[in-house]
PDB file of N, CA and C in Angstrom:
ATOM      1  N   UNK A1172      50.320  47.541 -41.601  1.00  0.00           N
ATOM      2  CA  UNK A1172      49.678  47.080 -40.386  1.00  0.00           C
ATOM      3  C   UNK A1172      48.196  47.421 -40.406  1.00  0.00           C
ATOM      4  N   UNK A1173      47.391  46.432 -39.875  1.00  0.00           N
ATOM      5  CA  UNK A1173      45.794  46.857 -39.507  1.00  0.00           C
ATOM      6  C   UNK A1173      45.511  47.791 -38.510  1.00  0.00           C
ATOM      7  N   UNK A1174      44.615  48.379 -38.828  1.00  0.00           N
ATOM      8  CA  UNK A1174      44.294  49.170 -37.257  1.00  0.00           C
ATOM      9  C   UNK A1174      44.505  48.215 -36.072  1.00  0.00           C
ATOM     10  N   UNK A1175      43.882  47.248 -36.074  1.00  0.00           N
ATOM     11  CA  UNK A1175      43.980  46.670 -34.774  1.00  0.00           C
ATOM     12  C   UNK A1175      45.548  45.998 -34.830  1.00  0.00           C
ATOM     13  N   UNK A1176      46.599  45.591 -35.244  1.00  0.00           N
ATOM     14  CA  UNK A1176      48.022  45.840 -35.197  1.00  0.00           C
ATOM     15  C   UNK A1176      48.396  46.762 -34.473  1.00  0.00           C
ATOM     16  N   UNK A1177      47.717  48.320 -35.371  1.00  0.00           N
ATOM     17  CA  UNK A1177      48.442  49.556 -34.645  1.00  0.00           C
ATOM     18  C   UNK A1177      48.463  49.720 -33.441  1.00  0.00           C
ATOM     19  N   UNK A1178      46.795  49.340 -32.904  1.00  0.00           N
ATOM     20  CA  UNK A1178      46.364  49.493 -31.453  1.00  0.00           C
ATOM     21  C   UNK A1178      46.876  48.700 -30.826  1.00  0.00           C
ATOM     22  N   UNK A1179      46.986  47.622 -31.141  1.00  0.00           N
ATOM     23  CA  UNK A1179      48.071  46.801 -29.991  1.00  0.00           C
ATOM     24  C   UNK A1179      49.201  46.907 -30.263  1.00  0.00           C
ATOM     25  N   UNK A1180      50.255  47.664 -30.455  1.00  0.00           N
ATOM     26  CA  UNK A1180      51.358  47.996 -30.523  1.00  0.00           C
ATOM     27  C   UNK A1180      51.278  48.911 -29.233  1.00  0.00           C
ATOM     28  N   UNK A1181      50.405  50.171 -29.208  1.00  0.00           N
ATOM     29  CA  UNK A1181      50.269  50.486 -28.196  1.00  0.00           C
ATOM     30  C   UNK A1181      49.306  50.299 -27.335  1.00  0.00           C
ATOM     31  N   UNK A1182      49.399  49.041 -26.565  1.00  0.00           N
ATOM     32  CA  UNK A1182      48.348  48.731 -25.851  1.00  0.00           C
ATOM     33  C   UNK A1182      47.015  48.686 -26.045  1.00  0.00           C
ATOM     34  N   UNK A1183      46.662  49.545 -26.940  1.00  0.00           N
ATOM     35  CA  UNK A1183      45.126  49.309 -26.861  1.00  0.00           C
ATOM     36  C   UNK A1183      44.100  48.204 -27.538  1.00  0.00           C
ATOM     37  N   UNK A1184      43.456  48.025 -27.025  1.00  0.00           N
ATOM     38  CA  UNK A1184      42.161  46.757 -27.424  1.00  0.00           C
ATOM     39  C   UNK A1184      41.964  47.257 -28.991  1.00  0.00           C
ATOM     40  N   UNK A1185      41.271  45.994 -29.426  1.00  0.00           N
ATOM     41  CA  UNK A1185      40.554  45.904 -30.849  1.00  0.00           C
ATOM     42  C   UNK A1185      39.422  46.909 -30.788  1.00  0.00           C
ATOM     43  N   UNK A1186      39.004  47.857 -31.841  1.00  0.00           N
ATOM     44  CA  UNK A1186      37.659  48.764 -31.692  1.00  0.00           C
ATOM     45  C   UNK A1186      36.997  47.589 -32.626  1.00  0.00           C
ATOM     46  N   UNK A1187      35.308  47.781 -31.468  1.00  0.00           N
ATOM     47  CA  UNK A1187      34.626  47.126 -32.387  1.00  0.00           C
ATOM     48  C   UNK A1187      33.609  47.702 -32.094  1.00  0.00           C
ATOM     49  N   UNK A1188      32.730  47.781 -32.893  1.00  0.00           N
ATOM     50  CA  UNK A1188      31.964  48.837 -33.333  1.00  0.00           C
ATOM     51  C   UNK A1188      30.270  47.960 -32.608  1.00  0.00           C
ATOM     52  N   UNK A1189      29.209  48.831 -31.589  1.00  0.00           N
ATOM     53  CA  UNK A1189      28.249  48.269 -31.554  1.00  0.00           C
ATOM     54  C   UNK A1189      27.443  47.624 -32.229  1.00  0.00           C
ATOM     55  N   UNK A1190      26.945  46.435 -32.467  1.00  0.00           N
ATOM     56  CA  UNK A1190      25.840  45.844 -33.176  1.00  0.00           C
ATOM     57  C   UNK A1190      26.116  44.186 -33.462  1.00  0.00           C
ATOM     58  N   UNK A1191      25.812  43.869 -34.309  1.00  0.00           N
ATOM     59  CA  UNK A1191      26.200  42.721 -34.580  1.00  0.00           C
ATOM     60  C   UNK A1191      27.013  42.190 -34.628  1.00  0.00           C
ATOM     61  N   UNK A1192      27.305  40.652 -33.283  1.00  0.00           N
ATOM     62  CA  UNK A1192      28.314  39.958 -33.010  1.00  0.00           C
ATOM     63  C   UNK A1192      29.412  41.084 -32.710  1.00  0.00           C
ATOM     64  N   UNK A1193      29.171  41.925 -32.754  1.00  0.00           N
ATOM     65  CA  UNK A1193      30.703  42.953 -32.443  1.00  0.00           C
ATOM     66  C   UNK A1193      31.268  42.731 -33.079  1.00  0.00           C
ATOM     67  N   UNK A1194      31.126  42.555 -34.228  1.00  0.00           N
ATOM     68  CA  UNK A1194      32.454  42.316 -35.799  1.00  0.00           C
ATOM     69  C   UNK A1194      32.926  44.234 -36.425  1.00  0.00           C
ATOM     70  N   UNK A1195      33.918  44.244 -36.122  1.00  0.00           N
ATOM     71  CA  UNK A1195      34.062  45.330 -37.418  1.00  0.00           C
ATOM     72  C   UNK A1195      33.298  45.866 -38.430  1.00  0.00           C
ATOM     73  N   UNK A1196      33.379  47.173 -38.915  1.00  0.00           N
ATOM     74  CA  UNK A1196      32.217  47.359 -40.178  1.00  0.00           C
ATOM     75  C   UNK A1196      33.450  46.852 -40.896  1.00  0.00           C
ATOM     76  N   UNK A1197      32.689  46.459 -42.106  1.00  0.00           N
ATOM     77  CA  UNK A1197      33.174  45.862 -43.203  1.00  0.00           C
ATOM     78  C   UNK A1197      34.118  47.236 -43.677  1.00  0.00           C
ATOM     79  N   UNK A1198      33.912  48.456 -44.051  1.00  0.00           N
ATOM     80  CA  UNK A1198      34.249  49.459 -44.583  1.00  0.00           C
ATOM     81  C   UNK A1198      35.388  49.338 -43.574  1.00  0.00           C
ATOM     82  N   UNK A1199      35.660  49.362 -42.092  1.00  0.00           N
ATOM     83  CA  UNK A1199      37.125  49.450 -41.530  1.00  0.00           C
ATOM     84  C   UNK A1199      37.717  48.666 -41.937  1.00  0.00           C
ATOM     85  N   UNK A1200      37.781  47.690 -42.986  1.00  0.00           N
ATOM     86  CA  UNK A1200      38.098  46.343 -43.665  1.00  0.00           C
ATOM     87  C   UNK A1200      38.878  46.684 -44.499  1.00  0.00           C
ATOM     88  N   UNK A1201      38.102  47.222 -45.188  1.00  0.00           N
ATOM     89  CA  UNK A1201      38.482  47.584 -47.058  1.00  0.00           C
ATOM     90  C   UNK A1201      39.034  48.664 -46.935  1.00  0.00           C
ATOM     91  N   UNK A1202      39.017  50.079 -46.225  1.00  0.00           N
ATOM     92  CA  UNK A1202      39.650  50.832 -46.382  1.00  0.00           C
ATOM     93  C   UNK A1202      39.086  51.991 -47.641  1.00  0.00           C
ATOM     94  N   UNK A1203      39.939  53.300 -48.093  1.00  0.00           N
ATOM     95  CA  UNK A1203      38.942  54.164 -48.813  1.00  0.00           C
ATOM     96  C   UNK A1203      38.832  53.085 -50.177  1.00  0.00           C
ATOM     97  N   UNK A1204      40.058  52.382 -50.756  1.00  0.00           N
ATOM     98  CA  UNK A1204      39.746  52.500 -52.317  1.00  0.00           C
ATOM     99  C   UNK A1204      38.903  50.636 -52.161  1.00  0.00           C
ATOM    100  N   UNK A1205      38.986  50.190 -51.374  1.00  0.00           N
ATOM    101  CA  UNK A1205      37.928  49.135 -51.177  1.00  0.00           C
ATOM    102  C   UNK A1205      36.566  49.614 -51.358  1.00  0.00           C
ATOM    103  N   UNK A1206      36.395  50.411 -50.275  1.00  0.00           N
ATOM    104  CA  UNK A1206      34.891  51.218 -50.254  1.00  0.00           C
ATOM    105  C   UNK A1206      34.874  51.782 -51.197  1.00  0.00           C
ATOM    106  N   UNK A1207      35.558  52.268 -52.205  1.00  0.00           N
ATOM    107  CA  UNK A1207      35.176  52.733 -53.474  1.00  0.00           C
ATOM    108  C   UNK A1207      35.039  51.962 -54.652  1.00  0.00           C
ATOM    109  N   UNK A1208      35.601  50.963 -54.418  1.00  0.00           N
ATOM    110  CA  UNK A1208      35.275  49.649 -55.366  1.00  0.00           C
ATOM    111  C   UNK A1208      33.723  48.820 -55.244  1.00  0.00           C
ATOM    112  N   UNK A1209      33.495  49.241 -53.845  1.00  0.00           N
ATOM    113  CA  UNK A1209      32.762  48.123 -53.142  1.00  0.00           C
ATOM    114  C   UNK A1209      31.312  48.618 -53.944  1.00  0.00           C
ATOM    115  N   UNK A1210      31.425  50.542 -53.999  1.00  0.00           N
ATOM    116  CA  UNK A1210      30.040  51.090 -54.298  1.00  0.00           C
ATOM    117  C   UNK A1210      29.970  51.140 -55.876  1.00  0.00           C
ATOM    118  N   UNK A1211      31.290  51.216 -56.309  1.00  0.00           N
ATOM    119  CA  UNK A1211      31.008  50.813 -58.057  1.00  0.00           C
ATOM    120  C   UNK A1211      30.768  49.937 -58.188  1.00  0.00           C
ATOM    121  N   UNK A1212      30.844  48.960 -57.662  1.00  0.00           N
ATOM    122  CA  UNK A1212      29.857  47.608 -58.160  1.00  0.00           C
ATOM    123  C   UNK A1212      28.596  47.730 -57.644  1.00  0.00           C
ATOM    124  N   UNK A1213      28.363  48.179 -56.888  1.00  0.00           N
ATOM    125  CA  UNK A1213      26.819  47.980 -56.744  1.00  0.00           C
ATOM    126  C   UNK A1213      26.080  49.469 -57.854  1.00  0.00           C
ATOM    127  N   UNK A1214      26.894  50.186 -57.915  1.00  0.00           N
ATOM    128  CA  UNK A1214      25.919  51.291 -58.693  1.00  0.00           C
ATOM    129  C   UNK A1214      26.085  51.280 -60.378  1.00  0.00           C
ATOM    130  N   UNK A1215      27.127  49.928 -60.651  1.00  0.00           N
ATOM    131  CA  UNK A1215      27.133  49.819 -62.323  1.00  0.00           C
ATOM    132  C   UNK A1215      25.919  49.313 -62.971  1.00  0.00           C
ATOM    133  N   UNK A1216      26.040  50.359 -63.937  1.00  0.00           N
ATOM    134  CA  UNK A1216      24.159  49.928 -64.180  1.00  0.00           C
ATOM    135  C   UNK A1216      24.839  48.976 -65.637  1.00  0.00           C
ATOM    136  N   UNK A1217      25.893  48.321 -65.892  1.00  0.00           N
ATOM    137  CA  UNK A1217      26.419  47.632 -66.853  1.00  0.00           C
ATOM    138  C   UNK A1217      26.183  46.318 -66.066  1.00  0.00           C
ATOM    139  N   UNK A1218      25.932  45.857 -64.922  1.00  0.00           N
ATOM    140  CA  UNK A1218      25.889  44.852 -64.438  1.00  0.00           C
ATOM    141  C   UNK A1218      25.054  43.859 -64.222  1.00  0.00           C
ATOM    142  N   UNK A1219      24.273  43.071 -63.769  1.00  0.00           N
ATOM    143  CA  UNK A1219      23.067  42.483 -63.808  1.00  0.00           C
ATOM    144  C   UNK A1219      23.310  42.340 -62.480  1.00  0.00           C
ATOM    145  N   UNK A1220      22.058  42.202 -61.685  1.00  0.00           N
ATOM    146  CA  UNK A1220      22.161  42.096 -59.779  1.00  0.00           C
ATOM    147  C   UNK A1220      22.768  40.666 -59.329  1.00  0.00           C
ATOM    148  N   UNK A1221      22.319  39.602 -60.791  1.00  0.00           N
ATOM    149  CA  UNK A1221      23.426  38.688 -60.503  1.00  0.00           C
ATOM    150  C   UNK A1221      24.765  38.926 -60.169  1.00  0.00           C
ATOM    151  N   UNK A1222      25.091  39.405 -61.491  1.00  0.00           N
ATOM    152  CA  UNK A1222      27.128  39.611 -61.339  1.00  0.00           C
ATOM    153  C   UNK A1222      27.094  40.745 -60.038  1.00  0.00           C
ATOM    154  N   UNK A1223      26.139  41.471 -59.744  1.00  0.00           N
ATOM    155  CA  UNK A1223      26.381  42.404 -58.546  1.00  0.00           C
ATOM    156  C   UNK A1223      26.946  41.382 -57.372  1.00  0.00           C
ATOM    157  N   UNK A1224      25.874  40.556 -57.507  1.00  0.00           N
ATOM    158  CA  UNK A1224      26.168  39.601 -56.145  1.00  0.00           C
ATOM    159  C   UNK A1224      27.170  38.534 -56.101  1.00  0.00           C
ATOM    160  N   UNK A1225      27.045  38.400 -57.183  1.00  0.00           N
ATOM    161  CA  UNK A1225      28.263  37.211 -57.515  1.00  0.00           C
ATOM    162  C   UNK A1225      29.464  37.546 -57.330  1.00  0.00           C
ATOM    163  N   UNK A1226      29.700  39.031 -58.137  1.00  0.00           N
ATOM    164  CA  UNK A1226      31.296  39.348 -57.704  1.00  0.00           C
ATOM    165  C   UNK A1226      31.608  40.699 -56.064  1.00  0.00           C
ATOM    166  N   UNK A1227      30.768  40.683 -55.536  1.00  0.00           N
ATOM    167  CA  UNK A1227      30.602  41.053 -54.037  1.00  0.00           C
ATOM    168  C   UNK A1227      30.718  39.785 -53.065  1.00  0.00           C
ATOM    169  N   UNK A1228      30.682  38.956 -53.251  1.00  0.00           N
ATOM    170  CA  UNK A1228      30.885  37.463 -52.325  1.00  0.00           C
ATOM    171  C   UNK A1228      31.908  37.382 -53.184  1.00  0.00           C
ATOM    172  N   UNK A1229      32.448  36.670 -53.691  1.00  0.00           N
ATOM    173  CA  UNK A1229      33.700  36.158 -54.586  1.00  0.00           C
ATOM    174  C   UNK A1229      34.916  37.624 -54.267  1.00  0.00           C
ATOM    175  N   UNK A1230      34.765  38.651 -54.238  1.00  0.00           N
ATOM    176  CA  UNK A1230      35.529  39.431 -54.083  1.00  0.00           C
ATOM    177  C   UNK A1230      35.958  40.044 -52.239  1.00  0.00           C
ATOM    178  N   UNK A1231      34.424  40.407 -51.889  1.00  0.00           N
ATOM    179  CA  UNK A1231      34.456  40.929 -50.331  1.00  0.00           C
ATOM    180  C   UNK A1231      34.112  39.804 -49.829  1.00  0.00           C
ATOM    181  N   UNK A1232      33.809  38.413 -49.743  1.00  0.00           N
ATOM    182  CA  UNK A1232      33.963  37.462 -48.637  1.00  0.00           C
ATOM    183  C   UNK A1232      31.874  37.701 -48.026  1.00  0.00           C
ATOM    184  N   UNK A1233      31.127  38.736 -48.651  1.00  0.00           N
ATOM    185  CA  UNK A1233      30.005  38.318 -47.978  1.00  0.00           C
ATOM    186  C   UNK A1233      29.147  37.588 -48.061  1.00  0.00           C
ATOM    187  N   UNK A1234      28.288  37.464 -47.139  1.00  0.00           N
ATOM    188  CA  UNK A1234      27.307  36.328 -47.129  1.00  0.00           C
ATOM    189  C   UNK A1234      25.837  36.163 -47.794  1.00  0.00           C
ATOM    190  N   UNK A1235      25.529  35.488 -48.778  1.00  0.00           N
ATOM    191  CA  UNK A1235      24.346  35.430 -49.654  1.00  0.00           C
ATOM    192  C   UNK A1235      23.125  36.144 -48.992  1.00  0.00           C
ATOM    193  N   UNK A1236      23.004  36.057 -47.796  1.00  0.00           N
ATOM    194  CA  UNK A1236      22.320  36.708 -47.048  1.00  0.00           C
ATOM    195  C   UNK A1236      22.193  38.593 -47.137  1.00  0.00           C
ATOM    196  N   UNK A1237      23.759  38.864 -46.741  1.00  0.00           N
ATOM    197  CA  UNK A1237      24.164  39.853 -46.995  1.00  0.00           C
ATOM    198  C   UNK A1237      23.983  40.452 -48.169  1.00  0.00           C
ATOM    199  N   UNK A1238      24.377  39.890 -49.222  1.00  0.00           N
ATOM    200  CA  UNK A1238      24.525  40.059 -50.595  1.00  0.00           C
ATOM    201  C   UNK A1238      22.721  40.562 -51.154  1.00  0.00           C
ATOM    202  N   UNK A1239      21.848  40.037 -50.754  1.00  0.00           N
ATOM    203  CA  UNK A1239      20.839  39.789 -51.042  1.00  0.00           C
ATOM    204  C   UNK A1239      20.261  41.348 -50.548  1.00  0.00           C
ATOM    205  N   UNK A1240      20.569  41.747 -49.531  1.00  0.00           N
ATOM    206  CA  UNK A1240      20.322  42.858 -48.619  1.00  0.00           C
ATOM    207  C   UNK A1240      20.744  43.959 -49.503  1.00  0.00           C
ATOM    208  N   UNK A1241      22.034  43.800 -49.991  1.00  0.00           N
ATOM    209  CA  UNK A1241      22.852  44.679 -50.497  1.00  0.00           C
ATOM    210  C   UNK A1241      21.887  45.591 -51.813  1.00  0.00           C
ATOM    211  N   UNK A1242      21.459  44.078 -52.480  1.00  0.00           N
ATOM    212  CA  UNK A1242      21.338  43.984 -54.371  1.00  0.00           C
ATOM    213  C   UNK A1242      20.205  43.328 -54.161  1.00  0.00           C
ATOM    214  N   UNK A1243      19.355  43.525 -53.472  1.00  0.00           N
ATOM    215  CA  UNK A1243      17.562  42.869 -53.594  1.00  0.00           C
ATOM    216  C   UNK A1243      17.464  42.584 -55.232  1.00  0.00           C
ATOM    217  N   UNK A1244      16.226  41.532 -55.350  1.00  0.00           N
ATOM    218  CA  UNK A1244      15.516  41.056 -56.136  1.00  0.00           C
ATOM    219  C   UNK A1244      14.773  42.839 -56.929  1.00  0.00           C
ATOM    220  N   UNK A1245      14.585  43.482 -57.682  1.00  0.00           N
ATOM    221  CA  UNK A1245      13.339  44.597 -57.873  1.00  0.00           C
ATOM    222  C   UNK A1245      13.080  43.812 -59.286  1.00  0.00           C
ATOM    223  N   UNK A1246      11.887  44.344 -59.187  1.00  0.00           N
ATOM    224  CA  UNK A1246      10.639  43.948 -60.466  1.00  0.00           C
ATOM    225  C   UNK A1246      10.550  45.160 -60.926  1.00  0.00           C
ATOM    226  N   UNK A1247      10.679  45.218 -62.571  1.00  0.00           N
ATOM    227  CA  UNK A1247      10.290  46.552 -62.893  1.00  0.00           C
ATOM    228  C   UNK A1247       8.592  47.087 -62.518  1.00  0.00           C
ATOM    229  N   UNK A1248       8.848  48.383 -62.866  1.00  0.00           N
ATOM    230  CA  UNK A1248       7.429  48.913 -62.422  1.00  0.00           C
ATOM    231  C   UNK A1248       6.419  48.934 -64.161  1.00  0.00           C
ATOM    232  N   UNK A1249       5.809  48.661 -64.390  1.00  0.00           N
ATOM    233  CA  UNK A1249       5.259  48.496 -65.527  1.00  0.00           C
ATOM    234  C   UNK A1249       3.783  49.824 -65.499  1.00  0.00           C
ATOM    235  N   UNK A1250       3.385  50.104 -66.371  1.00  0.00           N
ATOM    236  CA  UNK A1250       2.427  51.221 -66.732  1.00  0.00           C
ATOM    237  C   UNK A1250       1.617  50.733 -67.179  1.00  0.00           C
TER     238      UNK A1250
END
C-alpha cells in the first residue's frame, strides 16, 4: 500500500507537502532504495549528463525541465 492508501484506510487526507502545485516530493514516491538509485545516477561519474538525463526521465517519469535542473549543462573550467 502507498502512504496515501494507508492514510485513507484510516481516515486521513493525502499529505502534501507545501510548494509546488501541492504534488508530493518525488522522494515520498520512490521510497529509500529509489532515492538511492535516484542519487547514483546522478553522482556516476561513468555517465555522461546526457545518459544522466536520459535515464532519469525514462526511469523516474521527470520533466526535461526538471531533468535539466537536476544535471545542468557545466563547461569545463580551463587554465
Amino acid at each position: 500500500l502507498t502512504q496515501t492508501e494507508r492514510r485513507e484506510l484510516f481516515g486521513y487526507p493525502e499529505l502534501f507537502v507545501e510548494g509546488v502545485d501541492n504534488k508530493p516530493l518525488l522522494v515520498e514516491k520512490l521510497g529509500v532504495g529509489g532515492t538511492q538509485a535516484f542519487t547514483a545516477i546522478i553522482a556516476d561519474v561513468n555517465l555522461s549528463n546526457e545518459q544522466k538525463r536520459a535515464t532519469l526521465q525514462l526511469l523516474f517519469g521527470i520533466s526535461n525541465e526538471d531533468v535539466m535542473k537536476l544535471v545542468p549543462d557545466v563547461k569545463p573550467i580551463t587554465v
